[in-house]
mmCIF file of C-alpha atoms and ligand atoms in Angstrom:
data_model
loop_
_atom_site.group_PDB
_atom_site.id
_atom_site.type_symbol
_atom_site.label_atom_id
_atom_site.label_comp_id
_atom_site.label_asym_id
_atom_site.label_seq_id
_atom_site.Cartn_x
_atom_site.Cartn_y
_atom_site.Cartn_z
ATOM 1 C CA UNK A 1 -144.521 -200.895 61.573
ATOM 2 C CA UNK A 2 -146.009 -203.963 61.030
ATOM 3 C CA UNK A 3 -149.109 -204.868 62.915
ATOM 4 C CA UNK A 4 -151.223 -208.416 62.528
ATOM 5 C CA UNK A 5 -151.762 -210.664 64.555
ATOM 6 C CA UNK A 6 -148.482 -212.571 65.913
ATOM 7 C CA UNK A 7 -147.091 -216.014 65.347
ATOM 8 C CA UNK A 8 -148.245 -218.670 67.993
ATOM 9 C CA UNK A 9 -145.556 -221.044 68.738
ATOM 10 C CA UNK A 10 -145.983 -224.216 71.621
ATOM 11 C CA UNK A 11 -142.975 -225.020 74.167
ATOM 12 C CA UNK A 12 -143.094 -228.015 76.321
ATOM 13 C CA UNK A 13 -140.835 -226.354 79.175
ATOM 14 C CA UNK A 14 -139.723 -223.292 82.277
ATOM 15 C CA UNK A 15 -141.471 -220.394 81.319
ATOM 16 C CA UNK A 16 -138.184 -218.869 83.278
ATOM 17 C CA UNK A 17 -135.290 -220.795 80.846
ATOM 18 C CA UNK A 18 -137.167 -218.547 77.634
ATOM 19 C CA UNK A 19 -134.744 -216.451 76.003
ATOM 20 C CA UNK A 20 -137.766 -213.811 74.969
ATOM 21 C CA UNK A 21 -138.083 -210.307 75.306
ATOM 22 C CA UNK A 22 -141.136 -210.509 78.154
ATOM 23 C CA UNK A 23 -142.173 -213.552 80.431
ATOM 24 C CA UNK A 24 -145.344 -213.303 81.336
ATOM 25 C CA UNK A 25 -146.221 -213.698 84.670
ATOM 26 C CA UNK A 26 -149.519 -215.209 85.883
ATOM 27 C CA UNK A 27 -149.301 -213.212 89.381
ATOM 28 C CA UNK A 28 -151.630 -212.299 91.857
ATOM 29 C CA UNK A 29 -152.857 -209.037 92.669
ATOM 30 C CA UNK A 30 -150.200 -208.444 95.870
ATOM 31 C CA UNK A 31 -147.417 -208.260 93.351
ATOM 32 C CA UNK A 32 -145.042 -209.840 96.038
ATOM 33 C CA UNK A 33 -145.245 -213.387 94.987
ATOM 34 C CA UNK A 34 -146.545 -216.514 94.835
ATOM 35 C CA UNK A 35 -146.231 -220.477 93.896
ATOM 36 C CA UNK A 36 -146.533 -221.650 90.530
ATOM 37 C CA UNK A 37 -144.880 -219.471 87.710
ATOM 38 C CA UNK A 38 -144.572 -216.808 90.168
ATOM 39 C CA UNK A 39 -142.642 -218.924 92.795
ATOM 40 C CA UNK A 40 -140.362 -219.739 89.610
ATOM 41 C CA UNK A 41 -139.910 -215.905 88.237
ATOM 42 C CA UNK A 42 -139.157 -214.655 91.672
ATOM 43 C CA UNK A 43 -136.637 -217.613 92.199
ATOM 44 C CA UNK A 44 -135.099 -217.795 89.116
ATOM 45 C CA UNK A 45 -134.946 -213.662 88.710
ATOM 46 C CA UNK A 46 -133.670 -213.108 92.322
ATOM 47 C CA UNK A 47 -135.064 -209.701 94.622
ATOM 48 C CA UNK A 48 -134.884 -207.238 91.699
ATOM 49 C CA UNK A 49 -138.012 -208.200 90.151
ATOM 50 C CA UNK A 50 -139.634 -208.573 93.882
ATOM 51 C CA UNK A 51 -138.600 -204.749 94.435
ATOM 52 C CA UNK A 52 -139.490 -203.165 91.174
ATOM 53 C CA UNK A 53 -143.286 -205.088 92.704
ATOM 54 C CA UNK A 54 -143.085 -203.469 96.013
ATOM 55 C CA UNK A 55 -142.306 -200.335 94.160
ATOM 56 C CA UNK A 56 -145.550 -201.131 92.406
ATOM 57 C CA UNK A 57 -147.426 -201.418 95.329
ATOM 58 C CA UNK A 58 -146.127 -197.883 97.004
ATOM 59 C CA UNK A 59 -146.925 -196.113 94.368
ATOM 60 C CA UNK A 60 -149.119 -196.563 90.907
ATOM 61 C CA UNK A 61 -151.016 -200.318 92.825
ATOM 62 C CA UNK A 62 -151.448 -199.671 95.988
ATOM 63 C CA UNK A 63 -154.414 -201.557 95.907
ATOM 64 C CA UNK A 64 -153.168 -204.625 93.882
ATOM 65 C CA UNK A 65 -153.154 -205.361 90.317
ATOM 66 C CA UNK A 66 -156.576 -205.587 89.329
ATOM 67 C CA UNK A 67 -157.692 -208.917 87.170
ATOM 68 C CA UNK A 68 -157.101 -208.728 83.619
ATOM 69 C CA UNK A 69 -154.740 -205.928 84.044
ATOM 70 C CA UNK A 70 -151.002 -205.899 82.967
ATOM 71 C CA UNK A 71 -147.602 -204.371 84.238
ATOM 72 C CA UNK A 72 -143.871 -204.879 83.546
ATOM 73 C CA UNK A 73 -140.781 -204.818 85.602
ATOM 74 C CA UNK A 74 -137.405 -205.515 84.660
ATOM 75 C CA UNK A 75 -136.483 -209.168 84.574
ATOM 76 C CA UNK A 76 -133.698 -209.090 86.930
ATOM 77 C CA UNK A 77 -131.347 -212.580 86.285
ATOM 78 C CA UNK A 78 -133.967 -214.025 83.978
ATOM 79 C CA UNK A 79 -132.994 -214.386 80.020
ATOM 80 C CA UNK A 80 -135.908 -212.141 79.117
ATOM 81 C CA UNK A 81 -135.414 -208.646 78.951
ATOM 82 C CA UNK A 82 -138.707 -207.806 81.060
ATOM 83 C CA UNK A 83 -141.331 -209.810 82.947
ATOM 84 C CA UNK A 84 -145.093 -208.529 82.429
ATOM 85 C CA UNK A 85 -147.331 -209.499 85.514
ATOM 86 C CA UNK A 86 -150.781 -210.119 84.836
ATOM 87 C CA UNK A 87 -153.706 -211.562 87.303
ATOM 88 C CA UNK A 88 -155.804 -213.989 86.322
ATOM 89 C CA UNK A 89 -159.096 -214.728 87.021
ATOM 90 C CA UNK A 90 -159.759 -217.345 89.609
ATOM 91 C CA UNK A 91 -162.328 -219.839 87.894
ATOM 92 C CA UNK A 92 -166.201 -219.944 88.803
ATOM 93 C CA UNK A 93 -168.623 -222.041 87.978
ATOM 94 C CA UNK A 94 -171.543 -220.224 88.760
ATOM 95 C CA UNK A 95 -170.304 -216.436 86.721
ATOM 96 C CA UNK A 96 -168.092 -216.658 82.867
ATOM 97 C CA UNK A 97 -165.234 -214.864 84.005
ATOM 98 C CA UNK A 98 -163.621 -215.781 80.360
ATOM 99 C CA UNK A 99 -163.536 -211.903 78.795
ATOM 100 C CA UNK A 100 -160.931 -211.402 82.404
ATOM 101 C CA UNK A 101 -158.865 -213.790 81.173
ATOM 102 C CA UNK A 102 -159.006 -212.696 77.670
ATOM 103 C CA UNK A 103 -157.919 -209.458 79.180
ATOM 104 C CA UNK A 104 -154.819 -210.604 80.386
ATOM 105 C CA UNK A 105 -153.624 -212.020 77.053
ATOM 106 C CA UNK A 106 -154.784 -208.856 75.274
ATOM 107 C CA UNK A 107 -153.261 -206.269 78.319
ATOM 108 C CA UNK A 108 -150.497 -208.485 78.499
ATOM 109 C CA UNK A 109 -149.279 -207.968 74.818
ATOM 110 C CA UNK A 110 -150.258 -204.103 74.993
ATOM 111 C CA UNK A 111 -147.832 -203.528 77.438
ATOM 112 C CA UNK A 112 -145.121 -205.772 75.800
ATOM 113 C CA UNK A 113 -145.676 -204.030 72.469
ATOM 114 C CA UNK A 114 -145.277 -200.635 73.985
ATOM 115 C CA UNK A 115 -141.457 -201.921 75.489
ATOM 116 C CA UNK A 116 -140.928 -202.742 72.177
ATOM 117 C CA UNK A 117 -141.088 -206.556 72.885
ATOM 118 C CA UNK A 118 -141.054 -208.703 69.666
ATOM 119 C CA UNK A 119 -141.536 -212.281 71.354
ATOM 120 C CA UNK A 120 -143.456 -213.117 74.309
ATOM 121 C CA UNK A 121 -143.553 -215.901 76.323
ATOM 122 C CA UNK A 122 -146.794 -217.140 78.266
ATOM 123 C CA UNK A 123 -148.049 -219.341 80.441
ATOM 124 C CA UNK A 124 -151.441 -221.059 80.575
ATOM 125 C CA UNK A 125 -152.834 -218.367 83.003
ATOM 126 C CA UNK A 126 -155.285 -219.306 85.563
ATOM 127 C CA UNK A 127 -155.091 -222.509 85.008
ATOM 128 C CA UNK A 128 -152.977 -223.636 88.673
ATOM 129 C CA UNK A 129 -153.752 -222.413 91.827
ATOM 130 C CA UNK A 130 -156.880 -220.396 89.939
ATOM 131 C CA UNK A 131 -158.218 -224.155 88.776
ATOM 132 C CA UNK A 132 -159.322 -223.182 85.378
ATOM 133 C CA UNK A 133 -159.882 -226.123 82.986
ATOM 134 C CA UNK A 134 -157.098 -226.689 80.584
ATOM 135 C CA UNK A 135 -158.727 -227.000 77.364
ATOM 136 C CA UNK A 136 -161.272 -224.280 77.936
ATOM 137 C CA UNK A 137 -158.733 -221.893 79.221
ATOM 138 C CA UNK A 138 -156.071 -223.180 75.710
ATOM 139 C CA UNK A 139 -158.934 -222.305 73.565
ATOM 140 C CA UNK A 140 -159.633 -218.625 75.327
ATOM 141 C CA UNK A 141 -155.373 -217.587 75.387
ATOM 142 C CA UNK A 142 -155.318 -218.724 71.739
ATOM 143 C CA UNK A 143 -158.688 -216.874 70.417
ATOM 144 C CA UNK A 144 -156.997 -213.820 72.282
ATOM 145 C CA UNK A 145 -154.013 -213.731 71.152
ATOM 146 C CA UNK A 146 -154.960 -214.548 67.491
ATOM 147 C CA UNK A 147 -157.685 -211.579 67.967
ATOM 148 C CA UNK A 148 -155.210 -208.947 69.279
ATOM 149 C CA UNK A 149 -153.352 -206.390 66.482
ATOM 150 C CA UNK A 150 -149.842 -206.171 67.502
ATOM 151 C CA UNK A 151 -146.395 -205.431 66.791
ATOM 152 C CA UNK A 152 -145.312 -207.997 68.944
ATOM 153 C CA UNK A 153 -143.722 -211.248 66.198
ATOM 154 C CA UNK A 154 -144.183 -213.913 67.897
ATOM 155 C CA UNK A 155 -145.909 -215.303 70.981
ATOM 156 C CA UNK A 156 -145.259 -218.550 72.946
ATOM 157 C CA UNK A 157 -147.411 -220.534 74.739
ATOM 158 C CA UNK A 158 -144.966 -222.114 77.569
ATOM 159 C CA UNK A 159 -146.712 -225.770 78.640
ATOM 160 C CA UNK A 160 -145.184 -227.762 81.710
ATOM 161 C CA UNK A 161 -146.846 -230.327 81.265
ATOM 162 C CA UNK A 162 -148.095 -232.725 79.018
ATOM 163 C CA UNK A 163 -151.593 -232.505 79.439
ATOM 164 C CA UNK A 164 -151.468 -228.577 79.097
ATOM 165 C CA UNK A 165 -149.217 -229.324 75.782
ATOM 166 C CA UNK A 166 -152.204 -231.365 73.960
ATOM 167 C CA UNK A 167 -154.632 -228.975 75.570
ATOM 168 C CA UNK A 168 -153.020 -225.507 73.377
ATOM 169 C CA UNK A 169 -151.893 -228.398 70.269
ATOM 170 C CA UNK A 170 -155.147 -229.193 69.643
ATOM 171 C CA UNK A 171 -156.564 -225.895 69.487
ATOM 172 C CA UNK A 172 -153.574 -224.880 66.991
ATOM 173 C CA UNK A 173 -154.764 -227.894 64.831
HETATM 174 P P1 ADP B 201 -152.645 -219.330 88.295
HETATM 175 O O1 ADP B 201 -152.597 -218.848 89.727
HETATM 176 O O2 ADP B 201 -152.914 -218.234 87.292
HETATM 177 O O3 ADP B 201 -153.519 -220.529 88.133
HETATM 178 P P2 ADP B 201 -150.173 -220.945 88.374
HETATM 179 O O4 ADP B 201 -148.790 -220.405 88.362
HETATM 180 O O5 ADP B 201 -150.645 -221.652 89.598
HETATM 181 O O6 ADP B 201 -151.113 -219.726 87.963
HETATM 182 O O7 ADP B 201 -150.327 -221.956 87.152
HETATM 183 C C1 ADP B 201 -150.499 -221.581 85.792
HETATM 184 C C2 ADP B 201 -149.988 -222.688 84.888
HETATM 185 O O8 ADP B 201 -148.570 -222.600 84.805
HETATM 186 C C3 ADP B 201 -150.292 -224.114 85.357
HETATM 187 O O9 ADP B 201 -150.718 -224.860 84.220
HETATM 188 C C4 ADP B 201 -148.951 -224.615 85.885
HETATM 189 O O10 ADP B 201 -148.797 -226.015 85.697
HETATM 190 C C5 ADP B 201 -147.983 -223.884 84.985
HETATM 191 N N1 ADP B 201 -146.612 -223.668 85.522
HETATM 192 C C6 ADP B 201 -146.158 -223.785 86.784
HETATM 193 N N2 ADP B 201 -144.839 -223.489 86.843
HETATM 194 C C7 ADP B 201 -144.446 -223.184 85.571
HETATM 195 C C8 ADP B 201 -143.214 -222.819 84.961
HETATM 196 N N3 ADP B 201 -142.075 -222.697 85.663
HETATM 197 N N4 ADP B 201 -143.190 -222.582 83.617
HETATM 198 C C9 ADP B 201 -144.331 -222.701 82.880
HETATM 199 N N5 ADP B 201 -145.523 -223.032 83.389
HETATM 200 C C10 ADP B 201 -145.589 -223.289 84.717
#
């Protein structure tokens, strides 16, 4: 098999219109939704992916999804085959939180590999509701990604915006 580190690709788009093997999703530790990409997967995929979460939560999470941690679930009406929730840090000043969010690019693509998953779709995690700033957070998902051995091909980052586009462009020079 061949391992490496994948191909990084930049969308300008839904992370829920990617016709990928896994969409990741930047969740929160409750598993049962959000806003942001999560109000969008959960939409977009209708209840199955919101009861493979509960199912979660009964058995192996009953606590949550810890930060920087990684599962999948099916991904229901979605074009990918699975959707891999991971939880982001929420941003501080005062204490680096970075190696958490490095965590959920690296966790994220573990558990995508071991599905079999040969492209992945992300979005700029923590970097909504969780406030982290764009081109700090671009530079930390790239150096990740480009850092993690993996049989996983390719890897795109999934932008909505403009700003977050030039943010993940100019660290791909
Ligand atoms: P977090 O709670 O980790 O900050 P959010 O979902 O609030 O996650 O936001 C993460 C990033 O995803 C933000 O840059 C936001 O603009 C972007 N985003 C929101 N909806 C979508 C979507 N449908 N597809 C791709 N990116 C999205």
């Amino acid at each position: 098999m061949s391992t490496g580190a994948p191909r990084l690709t930049l969308v300008l788009g839904d992370i829920t219109e990617q016709d990928v093997d896994v969409v990741v999703n930047a969740a929160n530790s409750s598993l049962l939704g959000g806003g942001g990409v999560d109000g969008a997967i959960h939409r977009r995929g209708g209840p199955r992916i919101l009861e493979e979460c509960r199912a979660l939560r009964a058995s192996r999470y009953g606590r949550g999804l810890p930060t920087g941690q990684a599962v999948a679930t099916t991904a229901g009406e979605l074009p990918a085959r699975w959707v891999v929730h991971t939880v982001g840090p929420v941003y501080s000043r005062e204490e680096d939180r970075s190696a958490l969010l490095a965590s959920c690019y690296r966790e994220s693509l573990a558990v995508a590999a071991n599905l079999g998953a040969r492209t992945v779709a992300f979005p700029a995690i923590s970097t909504g509701v969780y406030r982290w700033p764009l081109e700090d957070a671009a530079r930390i998902a790239v150096e990740a990604v480009l850092n993690t051995d993996t049989t996983v091909d390719e890897v795109r980052f999934v932008l909505f915006d403009e700003r977050a586009y030039e943010a993940f462009a100019a660290r791909l020079g």
